XYZ file of C-alpha atoms in Angstrom:
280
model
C 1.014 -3.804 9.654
C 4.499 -5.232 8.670
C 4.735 -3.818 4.929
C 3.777 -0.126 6.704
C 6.463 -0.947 9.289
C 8.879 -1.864 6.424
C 7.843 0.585 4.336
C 8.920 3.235 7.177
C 12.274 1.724 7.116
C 12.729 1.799 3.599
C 12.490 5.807 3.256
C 13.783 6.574 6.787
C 16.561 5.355 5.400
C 16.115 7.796 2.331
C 17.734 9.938 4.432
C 21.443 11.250 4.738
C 21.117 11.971 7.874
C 22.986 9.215 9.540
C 22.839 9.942 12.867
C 19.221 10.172 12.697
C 19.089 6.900 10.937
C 21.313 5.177 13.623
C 19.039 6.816 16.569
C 15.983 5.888 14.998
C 16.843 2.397 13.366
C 18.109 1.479 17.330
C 14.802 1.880 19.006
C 12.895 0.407 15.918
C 15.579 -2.765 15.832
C 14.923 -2.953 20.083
C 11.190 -3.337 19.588
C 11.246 0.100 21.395
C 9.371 1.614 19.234
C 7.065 1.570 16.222
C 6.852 3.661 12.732
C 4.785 3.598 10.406
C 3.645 5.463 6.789
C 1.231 7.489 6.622
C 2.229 8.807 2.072
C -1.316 8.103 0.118
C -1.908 11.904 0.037
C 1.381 11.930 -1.977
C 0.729 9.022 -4.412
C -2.710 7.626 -5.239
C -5.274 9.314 -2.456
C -7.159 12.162 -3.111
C -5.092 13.384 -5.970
C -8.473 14.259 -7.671
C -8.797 17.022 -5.172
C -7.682 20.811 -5.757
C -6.301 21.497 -2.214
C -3.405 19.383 -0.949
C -4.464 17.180 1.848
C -1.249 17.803 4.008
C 0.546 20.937 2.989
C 4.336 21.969 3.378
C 5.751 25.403 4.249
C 9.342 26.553 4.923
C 9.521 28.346 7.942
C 13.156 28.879 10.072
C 12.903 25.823 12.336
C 12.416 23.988 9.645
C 9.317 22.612 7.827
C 5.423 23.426 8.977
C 2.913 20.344 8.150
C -0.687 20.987 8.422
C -3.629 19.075 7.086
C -4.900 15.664 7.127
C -3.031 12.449 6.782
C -6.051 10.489 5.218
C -4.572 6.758 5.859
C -1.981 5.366 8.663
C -2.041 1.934 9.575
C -1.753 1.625 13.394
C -1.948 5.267 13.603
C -2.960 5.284 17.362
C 0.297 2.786 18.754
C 3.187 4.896 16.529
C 5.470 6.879 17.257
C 7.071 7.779 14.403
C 5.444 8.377 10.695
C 7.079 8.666 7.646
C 4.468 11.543 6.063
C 5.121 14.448 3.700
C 3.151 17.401 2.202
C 2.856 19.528 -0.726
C 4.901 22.910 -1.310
C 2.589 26.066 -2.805
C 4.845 25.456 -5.721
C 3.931 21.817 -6.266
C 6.862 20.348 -5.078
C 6.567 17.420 -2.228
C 8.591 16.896 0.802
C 8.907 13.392 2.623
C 9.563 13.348 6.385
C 10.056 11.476 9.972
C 7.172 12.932 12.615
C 7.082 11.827 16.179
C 3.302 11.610 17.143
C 4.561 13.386 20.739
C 5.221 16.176 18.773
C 2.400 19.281 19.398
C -0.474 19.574 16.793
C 0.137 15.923 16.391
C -3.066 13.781 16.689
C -4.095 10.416 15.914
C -7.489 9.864 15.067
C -9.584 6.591 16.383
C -9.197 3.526 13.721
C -11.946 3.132 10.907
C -13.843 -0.168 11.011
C -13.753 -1.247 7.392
C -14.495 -3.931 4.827
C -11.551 -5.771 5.885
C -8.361 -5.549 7.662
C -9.709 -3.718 11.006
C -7.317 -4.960 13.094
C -4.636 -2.780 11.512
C -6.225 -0.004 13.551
C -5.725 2.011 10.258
C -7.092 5.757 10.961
C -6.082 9.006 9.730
C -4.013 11.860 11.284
C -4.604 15.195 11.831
C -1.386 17.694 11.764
C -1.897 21.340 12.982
C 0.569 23.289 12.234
C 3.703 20.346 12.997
C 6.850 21.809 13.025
C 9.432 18.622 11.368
C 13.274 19.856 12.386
C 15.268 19.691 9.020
C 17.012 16.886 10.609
C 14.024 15.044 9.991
C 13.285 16.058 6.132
C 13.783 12.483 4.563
C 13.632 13.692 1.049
C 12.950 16.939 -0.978
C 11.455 19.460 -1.467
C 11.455 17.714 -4.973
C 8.071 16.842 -7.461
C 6.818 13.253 -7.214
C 9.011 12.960 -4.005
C 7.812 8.870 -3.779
C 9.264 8.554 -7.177
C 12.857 6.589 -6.987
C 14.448 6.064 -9.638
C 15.613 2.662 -8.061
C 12.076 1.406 -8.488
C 11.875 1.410 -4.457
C 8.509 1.186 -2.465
C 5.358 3.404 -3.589
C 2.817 2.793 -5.643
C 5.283 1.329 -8.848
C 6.836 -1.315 -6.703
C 6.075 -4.762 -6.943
C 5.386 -5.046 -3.124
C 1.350 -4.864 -3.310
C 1.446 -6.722 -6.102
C 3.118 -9.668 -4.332
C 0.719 -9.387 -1.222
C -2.170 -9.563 -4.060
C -0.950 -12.950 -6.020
C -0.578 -14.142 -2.452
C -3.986 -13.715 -1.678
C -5.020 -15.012 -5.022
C -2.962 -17.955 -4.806
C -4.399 -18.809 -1.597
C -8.060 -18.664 -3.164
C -6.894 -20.635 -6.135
C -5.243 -23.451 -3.781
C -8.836 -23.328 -2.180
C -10.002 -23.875 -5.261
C -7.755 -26.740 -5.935
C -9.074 -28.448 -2.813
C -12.784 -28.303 -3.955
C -11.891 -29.696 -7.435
C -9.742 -32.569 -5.980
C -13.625 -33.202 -4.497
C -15.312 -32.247 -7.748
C -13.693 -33.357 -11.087
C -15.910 -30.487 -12.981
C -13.704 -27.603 -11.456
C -10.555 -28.775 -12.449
C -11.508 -26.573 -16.056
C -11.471 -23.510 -13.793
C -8.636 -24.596 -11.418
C -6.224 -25.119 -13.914
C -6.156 -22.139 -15.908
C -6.501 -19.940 -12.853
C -3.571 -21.407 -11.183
C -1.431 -21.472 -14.551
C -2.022 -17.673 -14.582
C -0.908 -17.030 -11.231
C 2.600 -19.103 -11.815
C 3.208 -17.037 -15.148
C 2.884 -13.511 -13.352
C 4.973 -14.975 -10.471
C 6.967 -16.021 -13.161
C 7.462 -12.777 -14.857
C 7.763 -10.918 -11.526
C 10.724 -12.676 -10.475
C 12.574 -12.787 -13.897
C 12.254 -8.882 -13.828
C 13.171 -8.604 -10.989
C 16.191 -11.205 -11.242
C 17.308 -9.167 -14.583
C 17.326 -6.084 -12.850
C 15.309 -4.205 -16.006
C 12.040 -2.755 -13.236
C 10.496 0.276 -14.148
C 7.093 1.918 -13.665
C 5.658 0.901 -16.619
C 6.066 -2.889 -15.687
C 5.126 -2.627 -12.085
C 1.699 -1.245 -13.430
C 1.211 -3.983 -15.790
C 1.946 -6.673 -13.127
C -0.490 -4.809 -10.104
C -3.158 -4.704 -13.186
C -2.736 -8.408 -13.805
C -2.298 -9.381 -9.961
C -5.627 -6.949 -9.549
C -7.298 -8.710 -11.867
C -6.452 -12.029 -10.684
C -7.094 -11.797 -7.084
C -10.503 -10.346 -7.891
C -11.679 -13.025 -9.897
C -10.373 -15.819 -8.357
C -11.631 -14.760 -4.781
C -15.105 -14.972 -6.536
C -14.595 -18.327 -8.573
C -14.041 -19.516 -4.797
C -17.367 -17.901 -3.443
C -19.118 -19.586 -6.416
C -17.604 -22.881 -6.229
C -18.463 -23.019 -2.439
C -21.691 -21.732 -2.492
C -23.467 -20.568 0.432
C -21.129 -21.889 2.971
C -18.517 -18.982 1.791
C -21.246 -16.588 2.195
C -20.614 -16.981 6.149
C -18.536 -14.912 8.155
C -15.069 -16.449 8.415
C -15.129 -19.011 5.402
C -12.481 -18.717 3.214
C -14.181 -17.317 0.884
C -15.788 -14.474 2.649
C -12.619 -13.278 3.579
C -11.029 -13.617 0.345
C -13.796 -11.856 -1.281
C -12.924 -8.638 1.261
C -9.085 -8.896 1.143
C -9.238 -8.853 -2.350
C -11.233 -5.458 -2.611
C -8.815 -4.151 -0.334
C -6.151 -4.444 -3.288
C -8.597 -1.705 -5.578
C -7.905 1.002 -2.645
C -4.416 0.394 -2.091
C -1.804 2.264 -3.127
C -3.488 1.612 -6.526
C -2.099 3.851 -9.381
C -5.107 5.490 -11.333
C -4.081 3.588 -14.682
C -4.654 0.496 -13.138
C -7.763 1.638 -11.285
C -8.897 2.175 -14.705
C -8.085 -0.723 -16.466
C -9.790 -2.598 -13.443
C -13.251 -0.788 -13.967
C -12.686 -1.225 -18.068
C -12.789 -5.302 -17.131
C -15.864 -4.296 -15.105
C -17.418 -2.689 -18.005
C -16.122 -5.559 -20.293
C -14.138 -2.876 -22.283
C -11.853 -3.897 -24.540
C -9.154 -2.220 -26.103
């Protein structure tokens, strides 16, 4: 729930609108009220389909939103998302909705493999008329690119929630092998990886030299990592991390979550190639 209320910060303040900024960044800042993002459709989600899931239209009040926001984490408590659409040109606008604005409407949260309580659900938009005080960004293609490397699926953000999960199962696993000598073989080179890709994260990051091509590399790796060591847990444990609320269990689900979020397709694929035990 926090990195979708950060992540609504971030691009609200995308905009150059200032005075919107200042009105909205007040309430949000007072604990008045909550945004979130609802910007799969315009990243990673459905791409594979023909028809845009949310599209855009010009019209003289300003911009007209209809479709289907597929994903919005506490979708049913906002009241503002950060959304966009796509143009019958291609192009993609980002902008702010309030969900008391007409044809706005919230749908109830889906129970899932993990992470329920963020009352994640999608949004339907009929015909939602956004002021142009409240266009964000574009009409531009790839409007979630930024050439800053900020937020969206080639940020290091996910990433970091993923090696956090993984370093959680690997300190888990650390704990059993303290207990059982023979898992130290598996420990070890598990938790070695984890500090290099910290490692490398931060040193980009520090050098100031991000860029797409990096963050992809490092959400494969972190992908990678928090999948196998949630498992090497599970095994380790045995049937005790087969029940509900072990830490195991729940490292097994958190760490599927990371295949579904904002997960570029060339890491989705490289992923299923490990699967497969593809190599290059």
């Amino acid at each position: 729930v926090l990195t979708q209320f950060n992540a609504a910060c971030q691009r609200i303040n995308w905009s150059q609108d200032q005075e919107l900024k200042t009105r909205v960044f007040k309430e949000l800042a007072a604990g008045e009220k909550f945004a979130t993002v609802g910007i799969s459709h315009l990243t990673t989600s459905r791409q594979h389909l023909s028809k845009p899931s949310v599209t855009a239209e010009r019209v003289p009040a300003g911009w007209k939103l209809d479709g289907f926001v597929p994903w919005v984490t506490g979708a049913v408590h906002a009241d503002y998302i950060v959304t966009g659409g796509v143009c019958e040109e291609g192009s993609q606008i980002l902008a702010l909705v309030q969900t008391d604005q007409e044809g706005v409407a919230p749908q109830p949260p889906i129970e899932m493999l993990s992470m329920t309580g963020s009352q994640t659900g999608a949004v339907k938009l009929n015909q939602v008329i956004v002021p142009d005080q409240c266009l964000i960004a574009g009409p531009v293609e790839n409007v979630m690119k930024r050439p800053d490397g900020q937020g969206g699926a080639r940020s290091l953000t996910t990433s970091a929630l993923a090696l956090g999960v993984a370093g959680r199962a690997i300190a888990k696993l650390g704990e059993e092998a303290a207990k059982r000598p023979d898992l130290l073989e598996i420990y070890q080179p598990f938790n070695t990886e984890c500090e290099g890709i910290c490692a490398e994260m931060f040193a980009t990051l520090k050098a100031g030299t991000l860029n797409g091509g990096f963050s992809e590399n490092i959400r494969g790796q972190s992908n990678s990592l928090v999948l196998r060591a949630s498992q090497a847990l599970l095994a380790a444990v045995k049937g005790a991390g087969f029940v509900k609320g072990h830490p195991a269990e729940r490292a097994i689900r958190e760490a599927m979550f990371f295949l579904v979020w904002s997960c570029p397709q060339p890491v989705v694929h490289a992923n299923m190639k490990e699967f497969a035990c593809v190599l290059d």
